[in-house]
Coordinates of C-alpha atoms in Angstrom, one line a residue:
X1 CA -22.9 9.1 0.5
X2 CA -22.2 8.3 -3.2
X3 CA -18.8 8.9 -4.5
X4 CA -18.0 8.9 -8.2
X5 CA -14.3 8.0 -8.6
X6 CA -14.2 9.6 -12.0
X7 CA -15.0 13.0 -10.6
X8 CA -12.5 13.1 -7.7
X9 CA -9.5 15.1 -8.6
X10 CA -6.5 13.8 -6.9
X11 CA -7.0 11.6 -3.8
X12 CA -7.1 13.5 -0.6
X13 CA -5.2 16.3 -2.2
X14 CA -7.6 18.3 -4.4
X15 CA -6.3 21.7 -3.5
X16 CA -2.7 20.7 -3.2
X17 CA -1.2 21.1 -6.7
X18 CA 2.4 21.9 -5.7
X19 CA 3.0 22.5 -2.0
X20 CA 6.2 24.3 -2.9
X21 CA 6.0 26.5 0.2
X22 CA 5.9 23.4 2.4
X23 CA 8.4 21.3 0.6
X24 CA 11.2 23.4 -1.0
X25 CA 13.9 21.3 0.7
X26 CA 12.8 18.2 -1.2
X27 CA 13.0 20.0 -4.6
X28 CA 16.1 22.0 -4.1
X29 CA 18.1 22.1 -7.4
X30 CA 21.4 23.6 -6.3
X31 CA 22.1 22.5 -2.7
X32 CA 25.2 24.2 -1.1
X33 CA 25.3 22.3 2.2
X34 CA 26.8 19.0 0.9
X35 CA 30.0 17.7 -0.6
X36 CA 30.3 17.9 -4.4
X37 CA 28.9 14.8 -6.0
X38 CA 32.1 13.6 -7.7
X39 CA 33.9 13.4 -4.4
X40 CA 31.1 11.4 -2.8
X41 CA 30.9 9.1 -5.8
X42 CA 34.6 8.3 -5.7
X43 CA 34.4 7.3 -2.0
X44 CA 31.2 5.2 -2.4
X45 CA 32.2 3.4 -5.5
X46 CA 35.5 2.4 -3.9
X47 CA 33.5 0.8 -1.1
X48 CA 29.9 0.3 -2.2
X49 CA 29.0 -1.3 1.1
X50 CA 28.8 2.2 2.5
X51 CA 25.8 2.9 0.3
X52 CA 23.8 0.3 2.1
X53 CA 23.0 2.9 4.8
X54 CA 21.1 4.9 2.1
X55 CA 19.2 1.8 1.1
X56 CA 18.3 1.2 4.7
X57 CA 17.2 4.8 5.1
X58 CA 14.9 4.6 2.0
X59 CA 13.4 1.4 3.4
X60 CA 12.8 3.2 6.7
X61 CA 11.1 6.1 4.9
X62 CA 8.5 3.7 3.3
X63 CA 7.5 2.8 6.9
X64 CA 7.7 6.0 8.9
X65 CA 7.3 8.7 6.4
X66 CA 9.0 12.0 5.7
X67 CA 7.5 13.7 8.8
X68 CA 8.6 11.0 11.2
X69 CA 5.6 10.6 13.4
X70 CA 4.7 14.2 13.9
X71 CA 1.2 12.9 14.6
X72 CA -0.2 9.6 15.6
X73 CA -1.8 9.2 12.2
X74 CA 1.4 9.8 10.3
X75 CA 3.4 6.6 9.8
X76 CA 4.4 6.4 6.2
X77 CA 2.9 4.4 3.4
X78 CA 1.0 2.1 5.9
X79 CA -0.9 5.2 7.0
X80 CA -1.6 6.3 3.4
X81 CA -2.9 2.9 2.5
X82 CA -5.3 3.1 5.5
X83 CA -6.2 6.7 4.5
X84 CA -7.2 5.7 0.9
X85 CA -9.1 2.7 2.0
X86 CA -11.1 4.8 4.5
X87 CA -12.0 7.2 1.6
X88 CA -13.9 4.4 -0.1
X89 CA -16.7 2.1 0.8
X90 CA -15.4 -1.1 2.4
X91 CA -14.3 0.3 5.8
X92 CA -17.1 1.7 8.1
X93 CA -15.8 4.2 10.6
X94 CA -19.0 4.7 12.5
X95 CA -17.4 6.4 15.5
X96 CA -15.4 8.7 13.3
X97 CA -14.5 11.6 15.6
X98 CA -10.8 10.8 16.1
X99 CA -7.6 10.2 14.0
X100 CA -8.4 9.6 10.4
X101 CA -12.0 10.9 10.7
X102 CA -11.4 13.7 8.1
X103 CA -10.0 11.1 5.7
X104 CA -13.1 9.0 6.1
X105 CA -15.2 12.1 5.5
X106 CA -13.3 13.0 2.4
X107 CA -12.2 16.3 3.9
X108 CA -8.4 16.0 4.4
X109 CA -7.1 17.2 1.0
X110 CA -6.3 20.9 1.0
X111 CA -2.8 22.2 0.4
X112 CA -2.3 23.5 3.9
X113 CA -3.5 20.3 5.6
X114 CA -1.1 18.0 7.5
X115 CA -2.1 14.9 5.6
X116 CA -1.3 16.6 2.2
X117 CA 2.1 17.9 3.2
X118 CA 3.0 14.6 5.0
X119 CA 2.3 12.6 1.9
X120 CA 4.2 14.9 -0.4
X121 CA 7.2 15.1 1.9
X122 CA 7.4 11.4 2.4
X123 CA 7.4 10.4 -1.2
X124 CA 9.9 13.0 -2.3
X125 CA 12.0 12.1 0.7
X126 CA 12.1 8.5 -0.7
X127 CA 12.8 9.7 -4.2
X128 CA 15.7 11.9 -3.0
X129 CA 17.2 9.0 -1.1
X130 CA 16.9 6.7 -4.2
X131 CA 18.3 9.4 -6.5
X132 CA 21.4 9.5 -4.2
X133 CA 21.9 5.7 -4.4
X134 CA 21.5 5.7 -8.2
X135 CA 23.9 8.6 -8.6
X136 CA 26.6 6.9 -6.5
X137 CA 26.3 3.5 -8.1
X138 CA 25.0 3.9 -11.6
X139 CA 27.5 2.5 -14.1
X140 CA 28.8 4.7 -16.9
X141 CA 27.1 4.4 -20.3
X142 CA 28.1 1.2 -22.0
X143 CA 29.3 -0.4 -18.8
X144 CA 27.6 -3.3 -16.9
X145 CA 27.3 -4.0 -13.2
X146 CA 29.2 -7.1 -12.2
X147 CA 29.0 -6.8 -8.5
X148 CA 25.8 -8.4 -7.0
X149 CA 25.8 -6.1 -4.0
X150 CA 25.8 -3.0 -6.3
X151 CA 23.1 -4.6 -8.5
X152 CA 20.8 -5.3 -5.6
X153 CA 21.2 -1.8 -4.2
X154 CA 20.5 -0.3 -7.6
X155 CA 17.5 -2.6 -8.0
X156 CA 16.2 -1.5 -4.6
X157 CA 16.6 2.2 -5.4
X158 CA 14.9 2.0 -8.8
X159 CA 12.0 -0.1 -7.3
X160 CA 11.3 2.3 -4.4
X161 CA 11.6 5.4 -6.6
X162 CA 9.0 3.9 -9.0
X163 CA 6.8 3.0 -6.0
X164 CA 6.9 6.6 -4.7
X165 CA 6.0 8.1 -8.1
X166 CA 3.2 5.5 -8.5
X167 CA 1.6 6.9 -5.3
X168 CA 2.4 10.5 -6.0
X169 CA 0.9 10.6 -9.5
X170 CA -2.2 8.7 -8.4
X171 CA -2.7 10.9 -5.4
X172 CA -2.4 14.2 -7.3
X173 CA -4.2 13.3 -10.6
X174 CA -6.9 11.2 -12.2
X175 CA -6.0 7.7 -13.4
X176 CA -3.7 7.3 -16.4
X177 CA -6.6 6.3 -18.7
X178 CA -8.5 9.5 -18.1
X179 CA -5.9 11.7 -19.7
X180 CA -2.2 10.8 -20.0
X181 CA -1.4 14.4 -20.9
X182 CA -2.9 15.8 -17.8
X183 CA -0.4 17.6 -15.4
X184 CA 1.0 15.2 -12.9
X185 CA 3.7 15.9 -10.3
X186 CA 7.3 17.3 -10.5
X187 CA 9.8 14.8 -11.8
X188 CA 13.1 14.5 -10.1
X189 CA 15.7 11.8 -10.9
X190 CA 19.4 11.5 -10.8
X191 CA 20.0 13.5 -14.0
X192 CA 17.2 16.1 -14.2
X193 CA 14.7 18.1 -12.2
X194 CA 11.5 19.3 -13.7
X195 CA 9.7 21.5 -11.2
X196 CA 6.5 21.9 -13.1
X197 CA 3.6 19.4 -13.0
X198 CA 5.1 17.0 -15.5
X199 CA 2.5 15.2 -17.7
X200 CA 1.1 12.0 -16.3
X201 CA 2.5 10.0 -19.2
X202 CA 6.1 11.2 -18.4
X203 CA 5.8 10.1 -14.8
X204 CA 4.7 6.7 -16.0
X205 CA 7.6 6.6 -18.5
X206 CA 9.9 7.2 -15.5
X207 CA 8.2 4.4 -13.5
X208 CA 8.4 1.8 -16.3
X209 CA 12.0 2.7 -17.1
X210 CA 12.9 2.3 -13.4
X211 CA 11.1 -1.0 -13.0
X212 CA 12.6 -2.5 -16.1
X213 CA 16.0 -1.6 -14.8
X214 CA 15.1 -2.8 -11.3
X215 CA 13.9 -6.1 -12.4
X216 CA 16.9 -6.6 -14.6
X217 CA 19.2 -6.0 -11.7
X218 CA 17.3 -8.2 -9.3
X219 CA 16.1 -11.0 -11.6
X220 CA 17.4 -14.5 -10.6
X221 CA 18.7 -13.4 -7.2
X222 CA 15.5 -14.4 -5.3
X223 CA 15.7 -13.5 -1.6
X224 CA 19.4 -12.7 -1.9
X225 CA 19.7 -11.4 1.6
X226 CA 17.5 -14.1 3.1
X227 CA 15.1 -11.5 4.3
X228 CA 11.7 -10.4 3.1
X229 CA 12.6 -7.0 4.3
X230 CA 14.8 -6.5 1.2
X231 CA 13.6 -5.4 -2.1
X232 CA 13.7 -8.3 -4.5
X233 CA 12.7 -9.3 -8.0
X234 CA 9.3 -10.2 -6.6
X235 CA 8.9 -6.8 -5.1
X236 CA 9.8 -5.1 -8.4
X237 CA 7.5 -7.4 -10.4
X238 CA 4.6 -6.7 -8.0
X239 CA 4.8 -2.9 -8.4
X240 CA 5.4 -3.2 -12.2
X241 CA 2.2 -5.3 -12.5
X242 CA 0.1 -2.6 -10.8
X243 CA 1.7 0.2 -12.9
X244 CA 0.9 -1.8 -16.1
X245 CA -2.7 -2.3 -15.0
X246 CA -3.0 1.5 -14.6
X247 CA -1.7 1.9 -18.2
X248 CA -4.0 -0.7 -19.6
X249 CA -1.2 -3.1 -20.7
X250 CA -3.0 -6.1 -19.4
X251 CA -0.9 -9.0 -21.0
X252 CA 2.3 -7.6 -19.5
X253 CA 0.6 -6.9 -16.2
X254 CA -0.5 -10.6 -16.0
X255 CA 3.1 -11.7 -16.8
X256 CA 4.6 -9.6 -14.1
X257 CA 1.9 -10.5 -11.6
X258 CA 2.9 -14.2 -12.1
X259 CA 6.5 -13.3 -11.7
X260 CA 5.7 -11.8 -8.3
X261 CA 3.6 -14.8 -7.3
X262 CA 6.7 -17.0 -7.7
X263 CA 8.1 -15.4 -4.6
X264 CA 5.6 -17.0 -2.2
X265 CA 2.9 -19.6 -1.8
X266 CA -0.7 -19.5 -0.8
X267 CA -1.5 -20.7 2.7
X268 CA -5.1 -20.4 3.9
X269 CA -4.1 -21.9 7.3
X270 CA -2.1 -18.7 8.1
X271 CA -4.9 -16.2 7.4
X272 CA -6.0 -16.0 11.0
X273 CA -2.5 -15.4 12.3
X274 CA -3.0 -11.6 12.7
X275 CA -1.1 -10.4 9.6
X276 CA 1.8 -9.2 11.9
X277 CA 4.8 -11.2 10.6
X278 CA 6.8 -11.5 7.4
X279 CA 7.0 -15.2 8.1
X280 CA 3.6 -15.7 6.4
X281 CA 4.1 -17.8 3.2
X282 CA 2.2 -15.3 1.1
X283 CA 4.3 -12.3 2.1
X284 CA 7.0 -11.2 -0.3
X285 CA 8.0 -7.8 1.0
X286 CA 7.5 -5.9 4.2
X287 CA 9.2 -4.0 7.0
X288 CA 10.5 -5.6 10.2
X289 CA 9.6 -3.3 13.2
X290 CA 11.6 -3.5 16.4
X291 CA 11.8 -1.7 19.7
X292 CA 13.8 1.1 18.2
X293 CA 11.7 1.7 15.1
X294 CA 8.2 1.3 16.5
X295 CA 6.0 4.3 16.6
X296 CA 4.0 2.7 19.4
X297 CA 0.6 4.5 19.4
X298 CA 1.7 6.1 16.1
X299 CA 1.6 2.8 14.3
X300 CA -0.7 0.9 11.9
X301 CA -1.6 -1.8 14.5
X302 CA -2.5 0.9 17.0
X303 CA -5.3 2.0 14.7
X304 CA -6.5 -1.3 13.2
X305 CA -6.2 -3.9 16.0
X306 CA -9.6 -4.2 17.6
X307 CA -8.3 -6.0 20.7
X308 CA -5.2 -4.3 21.8
X309 CA -4.4 -1.1 23.8
X310 CA -4.2 1.2 20.7
X311 CA -6.7 3.7 19.2
X312 CA -8.6 1.0 17.3
X313 CA -8.9 -1.3 20.3
X314 CA -9.0 -0.2 23.9
X315 CA -9.3 3.5 23.1
X316 CA -12.5 2.7 21.1
X317 CA -12.2 4.0 17.6
X318 CA -12.6 0.9 15.6
X319 CA -12.6 0.5 11.8
X320 CA -15.1 -2.2 10.8
X321 CA -16.0 -3.9 7.6
X322 CA -19.0 -2.4 5.8
X323 CA -22.2 -4.5 6.1
X324 CA -22.5 -4.5 2.3
X325 CA -19.2 -6.3 1.8
X326 CA -19.5 -8.5 4.9
X327 CA -22.9 -9.8 3.6
X328 CA -21.2 -11.1 0.5
X329 CA -18.7 -13.3 2.3
X330 CA -19.8 -16.9 2.2
X331 CA -20.1 -18.8 5.5
X332 CA -17.7 -21.5 4.0
X333 CA -15.1 -18.9 3.4
X334 CA -12.3 -18.8 6.0
X335 CA -12.1 -15.0 5.6
X336 CA -15.5 -14.8 7.3
X337 CA -13.4 -15.3 10.5
X338 CA -11.7 -12.0 9.9
X339 CA -14.8 -10.3 11.2
X340 CA -17.2 -10.6 14.2
X341 CA -16.4 -10.2 17.9
X342 CA -14.2 -13.2 19.0
X343 CA -14.0 -13.7 22.8
X344 CA -10.8 -15.7 22.4
X345 CA -9.0 -12.6 21.1
X346 CA -10.2 -10.3 23.8
X347 CA -7.4 -11.0 26.3
X348 CA -7.7 -7.5 27.7
X349 CA -11.3 -7.8 28.5
X350 CA -12.3 -4.7 26.4
X351 CA -15.9 -3.8 26.6
X352 CA -17.4 -3.0 23.2
X353 CA -20.3 -0.9 24.5
X354 CA -20.6 1.2 21.3
X355 CA -20.8 -1.8 18.9
X356 CA -23.1 -3.7 21.2
X357 CA -25.5 -0.7 21.6
X358 CA -25.7 -0.2 17.8
X359 CA -25.7 -3.9 16.9
X360 CA -22.4 -3.8 15.1
X361 CA -20.4 -6.6 16.8
X362 CA -20.5 -8.8 13.7
X363 CA -18.5 -6.2 11.8
X364 CA -15.6 -5.9 14.3
X365 CA -12.3 -6.7 12.6
X366 CA -10.2 -9.7 13.7
X367 CA -7.9 -9.6 10.6
X368 CA -5.1 -7.6 12.2
X369 CA -3.8 -8.4 15.7
X370 CA -0.7 -7.0 17.2
X371 CA 2.2 -9.4 17.6
X372 CA 2.3 -8.8 21.4
X373 CA -1.1 -10.4 21.6
X374 CA -0.6 -13.3 19.2
X375 CA 2.7 -14.3 21.0
X376 CA 1.1 -13.9 24.5
X377 CA 3.4 -11.1 25.4
X378 CA 6.7 -12.6 24.2
X379 CA 7.2 -9.8 21.7
X380 CA 7.2 -6.1 22.5
X381 CA 3.9 -4.1 22.0
X382 CA 3.5 -2.5 18.6
X383 CA 6.4 -4.3 16.9
X384 CA 4.2 -6.1 14.4
X385 CA 5.8 -6.3 11.0
X386 CA 4.4 -4.1 8.2
X387 CA 3.4 -6.2 5.2
X388 CA 3.9 -4.2 2.0
X389 CA 3.2 -7.0 -0.5
X390 CA 1.3 -10.3 -0.4
X391 CA 1.0 -12.6 -3.4
X392 CA -2.7 -12.9 -2.9
X393 CA -3.1 -9.5 -4.4
X394 CA -1.2 -10.6 -7.5
X395 CA -3.5 -13.5 -8.1
X396 CA -6.4 -11.1 -8.4
X397 CA -4.3 -8.7 -10.5
X398 CA -3.5 -11.6 -12.8
X399 CA -7.1 -12.7 -13.0
X400 CA -8.3 -9.3 -13.8
X401 CA -5.5 -8.7 -16.3
X402 CA -6.2 -11.9 -18.1
X403 CA -9.9 -11.1 -18.3
X404 CA -9.3 -7.6 -19.7
X405 CA -6.7 -9.0 -22.2
X406 CA -9.4 -11.3 -23.6
X407 CA -8.4 -14.6 -21.9
X408 CA -11.3 -15.4 -19.6
X409 CA -10.4 -19.1 -19.1
X410 CA -7.0 -18.1 -17.7
X411 CA -8.7 -15.4 -15.5
X412 CA -11.0 -18.1 -14.1
X413 CA -8.1 -20.4 -13.5
X414 CA -6.2 -17.7 -11.5
X415 CA -9.3 -16.9 -9.5
X416 CA -10.0 -20.5 -8.6
X417 CA -6.4 -21.1 -7.7
X418 CA -6.5 -18.6 -4.8
X419 CA -10.1 -19.0 -3.8
X420 CA -10.0 -22.7 -3.2
X421 CA -7.4 -22.0 -0.5
X422 CA -10.0 -19.6 1.1
X423 CA -13.1 -21.8 0.6
X424 CA -12.6 -25.4 -0.2
X425 CA -16.1 -25.5 -1.8
X426 CA -15.3 -22.7 -4.2
X427 CA -15.4 -23.3 -8.0
X428 CA -16.1 -20.4 -10.2
X429 CA -17.8 -21.3 -13.6
X430 CA -18.9 -17.8 -14.4
X431 CA -18.2 -16.0 -17.6
X432 CA -18.5 -12.5 -19.1
X433 CA -19.3 -9.6 -16.9
X434 CA -20.3 -11.9 -14.0
X435 CA -16.8 -13.4 -14.0
X436 CA -15.2 -9.9 -13.9
X437 CA -17.5 -8.8 -11.1
X438 CA -16.6 -11.9 -9.1
X439 CA -12.9 -11.2 -9.5
X440 CA -13.3 -7.6 -8.3
X441 CA -15.5 -8.6 -5.4
X442 CA -13.2 -11.3 -4.1
X443 CA -10.3 -9.0 -4.3
X444 CA -12.2 -6.4 -2.2
X445 CA -12.8 -9.1 0.4
X446 CA -9.2 -10.4 0.3
X447 CA -7.4 -7.1 0.4
X448 CA -9.7 -5.5 2.9
X449 CA -7.8 -2.7 4.7
X450 CA -4.5 -3.5 2.9
X451 CA -4.6 -0.4 0.7
X452 CA -6.0 -1.6 -2.6
X453 CA -9.5 -0.3 -2.8
X454 CA -8.9 3.3 -3.7
X455 CA -6.5 2.7 -6.5
X456 CA -8.6 -0.1 -8.0
X457 CA -11.8 2.0 -7.9
X458 CA -9.9 4.9 -9.4
X459 CA -8.5 2.8 -12.2
X460 CA -11.9 1.3 -13.1
X461 CA -13.8 4.5 -12.7
X462 CA -16.2 2.9 -10.2
X463 CA -18.9 4.7 -8.4
X464 CA -18.8 4.0 -4.6
X465 CA -22.0 4.0 -2.6
X466 CA -21.9 4.0 1.2
X467 CA -25.6 4.2 1.5
X468 CA -26.0 0.5 0.8
X469 CA -24.4 -0.4 4.1
X470 CA -26.1 0.0 7.5
X471 CA -22.9 0.8 9.5
X472 CA -21.3 3.7 7.6
X473 CA -21.4 7.0 9.4
X474 CA -24.2 9.2 8.1
X475 CA -22.0 12.3 8.1

């Protein structure tokens, strides 16, 4: 199957221009079932700590989504990252007759489909929550915010609102570079509601405005709450870098990518730890899952851990690396260990009959392993942390941005900086198109099944070809 990313309208959502019938609650302009805003604002501004519950709610909605696990393939942004990766070429879903199969087959995009409405509801749910926070805490014109608690809550709200719009506009329309004047999505902020499909450029203007404000409120505060579960200056810079890449503002994108990188440190020794904890040195933002917030089988690790009791493990519906990408990982690269059946991980004694029969065991994923298994049962099942952001992505964003901005030596420097922590023998001396291709390839390997492939391919207008892999489903 060949897929031209320039010709796909939307993402999974071709026939879903508005979804107004499904989502009127999220776009209601004159609600009558709440207190008047002025009364609410007076209370909240007198004691801003009460607004923290709204921030907590917005953070939860990034993880569980607006439909709150109505199906076991609906668990917020982590599910949508998996969805968009499955639509591309790097994940082979050979046994694709279960959850996510229609996403993999590029057939889960019409307006009345559950995936479409879940994505729409989730992001406008996040936006509504963030609008409430901004409305209650935003200073009057000409005033500044002196209270650090208010500043961090405002920074969190602006960041998450921009993140929601970033996904929405890229799910419902072509990349920014194709046509900034094309119809995007409805725009709803704390002061206006535009119910029509607002031009793409206006949605990006909202995002850039939000992220400038967010970074200003958060800058210099570091990990102010001591937790990577909080939105920080690094989180805001990370999203801003990706938005700027979409807009073709490469010098600024590189600058903000490096600001995000400052929030962590590269550590190749932790790459085989299972990607289930925010304690990884490379993580700068994520969501801590506990016994109360876990979706159990309706969770990311249920679908991507090849060795546990979930759908991707014991149930038997595994998502593997495509042979085309696997074959390009050098044997000296530690990331090669992310793939290939590993008996030491198979503590449950799962039999991989399907993979063995079709000669696919080398493509089995080891990258993601549930915290229950990596801690030998000391943690509860399916309470693995969700990693939203890792600085590794920003190294590749910076490398690509520098290259596209006409600074190949700096691009090469950023690429080598991360790759030597993955492969001690690595030293890239390439130039020109070969250097650019190498940056893109190594990012594909690094960010495998972390939700980057679709947006990158869309931004670059790449053509994806599944026929070059031996283990993609023929359907």
